[in-house]
Amino acid sequence: MYTILVAGAGHGGLTAAAILASAGHNVTVFEKKAEHTLGHDWEDRFTFPLLAQVLGMDEDTFSTEIWRYRGDCAFISPNKEKKIPIHFTPETRQKIMWRAPILEMLIRHAKDCGVQFRFSTEVIGPIVEDGRVCGLNTAHGSVTGDLVIDAAGVFSPVRSNLPEDFGIEQSPRRGDLFYACRTYFNRLPGFPVAREPFEVFLRHNGEAGLSWCCTNDESVDVLIGRIDPLTDAQIEALQAQLRSEHPWMGTEVLHGGQRGFIPVRRPLTVMVANGYAAVGDSAFMTTPMNGMGIDLSLQAGKLLAETVLHAKGDLSAQVLWRYNREFHRRYGAVTAKNDALKCTILTLPAEGVDFLFAEEVVEASDLAGGGKDMTFDALRKKLTRGIKQPDTFLTLLNGLLRGRLVATVYKAPPRVYTREGVLAWSRRIASLDIPIEH
């Protein structure tokens, strides 16, 4: 039986914790927040059958009070003269759910499986001895274990205090996350419903980031997200601007109003070390163009638990590498390609993005799917439309091609963990990054 310490009550960590506790292992979750205070007061999109599977329940038992269907979407160019709509069919229309109930269900399930919780217990950093993570330093003392699962978020005190020679990135770079504020305002009556109620404004106000305005039955969901910190004055000014363009958007705050950090980058290349594995936001597991991460975190939690259950007493980096490798082969490659598109859009001036929209060089499949359609015919069509501004088009093409290349490298991690081989593979991926300059 292993003693497993989970830093943070994130989706992926809770998933792994429940599976491992069910198998008879001693699992404890350390969470700095108090119980029943977790989760931002906002909604998220994910695959409902996947969550139901993790919880061991029927999807139909989810209360309709905690979820709703998402409306059609439109991406808006910076100059607001062109929009790219995305319409859903009854089969493809997605559901979204409030965050707090998701975490409450995962925590309740983990408790039922035998997981112990230490709420209101801040994790300060890892305990590392002889090249191995062997425990956690917390505000209430130190605790040792056979494995530390890092689910403590984008600024994880565990990951950021690991030895550099582990080869695990310690801190996010500029462009790796959005500084976001999301607020649900009341909706004023007497205005018609738009065909695409969910509007996403890329390079909003010419700034590096996006904003959205989503009109729901009783509220208007507004997100302001930038790759640099936001001031209160900046948030209020942008909300006021959106209100002037959406006169049905009231001033009463119904939900949210909170700030958060949303990872919007490719996942960590190296996520494991001796006695350590990162999951969820600690490993930057989101789809960069939209910040969705719950699906990836749940899948990662399952993969990690399966790896540990097959470890046969050895929780070294060599054994945990199976989790790292399989995650990237299945999911990391797609998100890495998506990251390249996101970085490319952020490196272009607003006028360049306007051109790509106006000439339909960027299409719905690019924005919704992260540049999945990279066939010769698709590139030929983009070239025909984009040649009017060769510099802009070549920047986009470079990003798409880099995205395809980095995805290929992500899909081919070393079969066996050796520090030299893994670090060489990681450096190869880093060399393909598209830097976002100040």
XYZ file of C-alpha atoms in Angstrom, residues 12-217:
206
model
C -7.345 15.703 -11.990
C -5.922 15.214 -8.508
C -9.341 14.312 -7.108
C -9.911 11.840 -9.942
C -6.611 10.062 -9.326
C -7.129 10.186 -5.553
C -10.518 8.429 -5.731
C -9.257 5.630 -7.983
C -6.163 5.018 -5.877
C -8.053 5.085 -2.580
C -10.577 2.603 -3.980
C -7.655 0.282 -4.683
C -6.656 0.381 -1.020
C -3.968 3.052 -0.969
C -3.686 5.675 1.771
C -4.543 8.951 0.011
C -4.745 12.419 1.555
C -5.633 15.687 -0.193
C -4.200 18.945 1.202
C -6.218 22.017 0.161
C -5.544 25.582 1.293
C -9.186 26.669 0.996
C -11.979 25.714 3.374
C -14.415 23.011 2.362
C -17.439 24.221 0.341
C -15.519 27.314 -0.852
C -13.801 25.752 -3.860
C -14.410 26.692 -7.467
C -14.937 30.046 -9.126
C -18.535 31.247 -9.296
C -18.769 30.583 -13.008
C -19.568 27.865 -15.551
C -17.362 25.584 -17.636
C -17.751 23.355 -20.651
C -16.629 19.719 -20.617
C -17.730 16.230 -21.650
C -20.546 15.235 -19.300
C -20.316 11.449 -19.929
C -16.641 11.587 -18.922
C -17.427 13.209 -15.572
C -20.265 10.738 -15.036
C -17.863 7.873 -15.698
C -15.336 9.253 -13.211
C -18.077 9.597 -10.592
C -19.558 6.180 -11.336
C -23.005 7.623 -11.990
C -25.470 8.138 -14.819
C -25.195 11.402 -16.752
C -28.982 11.780 -16.601
C -28.843 12.142 -12.815
C -27.110 15.541 -13.038
C -29.590 18.139 -11.803
C -30.745 20.571 -14.488
C -30.311 23.317 -11.890
C -26.523 23.119 -12.237
C -26.155 22.891 -16.031
C -27.568 24.319 -19.251
C -26.970 24.122 -23.001
C -24.473 26.490 -24.566
C -25.668 28.870 -27.293
C -24.148 29.324 -30.726
C -20.850 31.187 -30.898
C -19.235 33.868 -33.061
C -15.607 34.998 -33.120
C -15.363 38.746 -33.752
C -12.429 40.479 -35.469
C -10.592 43.257 -33.579
C -12.229 45.976 -35.705
C -15.621 44.251 -35.166
C -16.357 44.308 -38.895
C -16.226 40.555 -39.445
C -17.478 37.602 -37.449
C -16.943 33.889 -37.861
C -20.008 31.997 -36.575
C -20.018 28.491 -35.153
C -23.433 26.848 -35.079
C -24.217 23.645 -33.228
C -26.657 20.902 -34.095
C -28.789 19.157 -31.443
C -26.163 16.376 -31.485
C -23.161 18.682 -31.091
C -24.620 21.358 -28.811
C -22.569 21.411 -25.637
C -23.562 21.593 -21.996
C -21.941 23.803 -19.399
C -22.038 23.451 -15.628
C -21.276 25.616 -12.616
C -17.813 24.950 -11.226
C -18.620 24.571 -7.542
C -20.996 21.584 -7.991
C -18.404 19.805 -10.138
C -15.824 19.985 -7.369
C -18.370 19.145 -4.684
C -19.326 15.966 -6.558
C -15.689 14.983 -7.075
C -14.877 15.598 -3.398
C -17.927 13.645 -2.215
C -17.001 10.756 -4.517
C -13.382 10.822 -3.309
C -14.526 10.696 0.317
C -16.796 7.759 -0.480
C -13.750 6.011 -1.967
C -11.758 6.523 1.233
C -9.758 9.662 0.479
C -8.843 11.782 3.518
C -8.974 15.597 3.266
C -7.052 18.324 5.070
C -8.887 21.522 4.172
C -7.586 24.964 5.226
C -4.081 23.518 4.954
C -1.755 25.452 2.673
C 1.004 23.550 0.896
C 4.263 25.491 1.066
C 6.531 23.275 -1.011
C 7.920 19.786 -1.624
C 10.289 17.759 0.523
C 13.109 16.539 -1.718
C 15.794 14.110 -0.597
C 18.392 12.338 -2.733
C 16.730 13.352 -5.991
C 13.277 12.223 -4.929
C 10.106 14.037 -3.852
C 9.222 12.331 -0.593
C 6.659 14.623 0.994
C 5.110 18.056 1.455
C 5.796 20.990 3.711
C 2.478 22.482 4.788
C 1.450 25.364 7.015
C 0.550 22.757 9.640
C 3.775 20.772 9.443
C 5.572 18.316 7.197
C 4.220 15.013 5.950
C 5.994 12.265 4.027
C 4.702 9.825 1.435
C 5.562 7.556 -1.457
C 4.083 9.838 -4.137
C 3.159 13.499 -4.386
C 0.438 14.329 -6.933
C 0.671 18.024 -7.748
C -2.792 19.502 -8.388
C -2.064 22.894 -6.826
C -2.630 25.071 -9.916
C -0.668 27.250 -12.314
C 1.418 28.786 -9.530
C 1.907 25.498 -7.704
C 4.321 25.899 -4.779
C 5.313 22.274 -5.326
C 6.304 22.523 -8.993
C 7.905 25.964 -8.608
C 10.212 24.681 -5.850
C 11.424 21.494 -7.519
C 15.158 21.235 -8.276
C 15.993 22.612 -11.717
C 17.768 19.418 -12.713
C 14.408 17.583 -12.663
C 13.773 19.270 -16.021
C 10.253 20.403 -15.084
C 9.345 23.996 -15.970
C 8.899 25.861 -12.711
C 7.095 29.069 -13.693
C 4.754 30.221 -16.462
C 6.055 32.591 -19.114
C 4.333 35.613 -20.596
C 1.464 34.338 -22.693
C 1.189 31.044 -20.801
C -1.880 32.181 -18.886
C -4.720 34.661 -18.978
C -5.326 37.095 -16.169
C -9.093 37.027 -16.259
C -12.117 38.582 -14.629
C -15.502 36.972 -15.258
C -18.769 38.550 -14.178
C -22.420 37.646 -14.742
C -24.519 40.825 -15.012
C -28.306 40.952 -15.018
C -30.015 40.958 -18.399
C -32.454 43.775 -19.112
C -35.773 42.778 -20.750
C -37.153 43.922 -24.091
C -34.255 43.071 -26.410
C -34.227 40.334 -29.087
C -32.015 37.247 -28.782
C -29.008 37.208 -31.133
C -28.388 34.269 -33.479
C -24.977 33.798 -31.852
C -25.413 34.829 -28.211
C -21.828 33.883 -27.308
C -19.515 36.503 -28.845
C -15.723 36.166 -28.533
C -13.711 39.317 -29.318
C -10.160 38.465 -30.352
C -7.494 41.101 -29.687
C -10.235 43.132 -28.037
C -9.341 46.846 -28.146
C -6.147 45.781 -29.902
C -4.829 44.280 -26.672
C -3.110 40.906 -26.238
C -5.992 38.726 -25.158
C -9.715 38.425 -25.673
C -13.061 39.333 -24.174
C -16.397 37.638 -24.477
C -20.004 38.586 -23.961
C -22.467 35.709 -23.684
C -26.155 36.516 -23.388
C -28.082 33.917 -21.393
C -31.759 33.735 -20.425
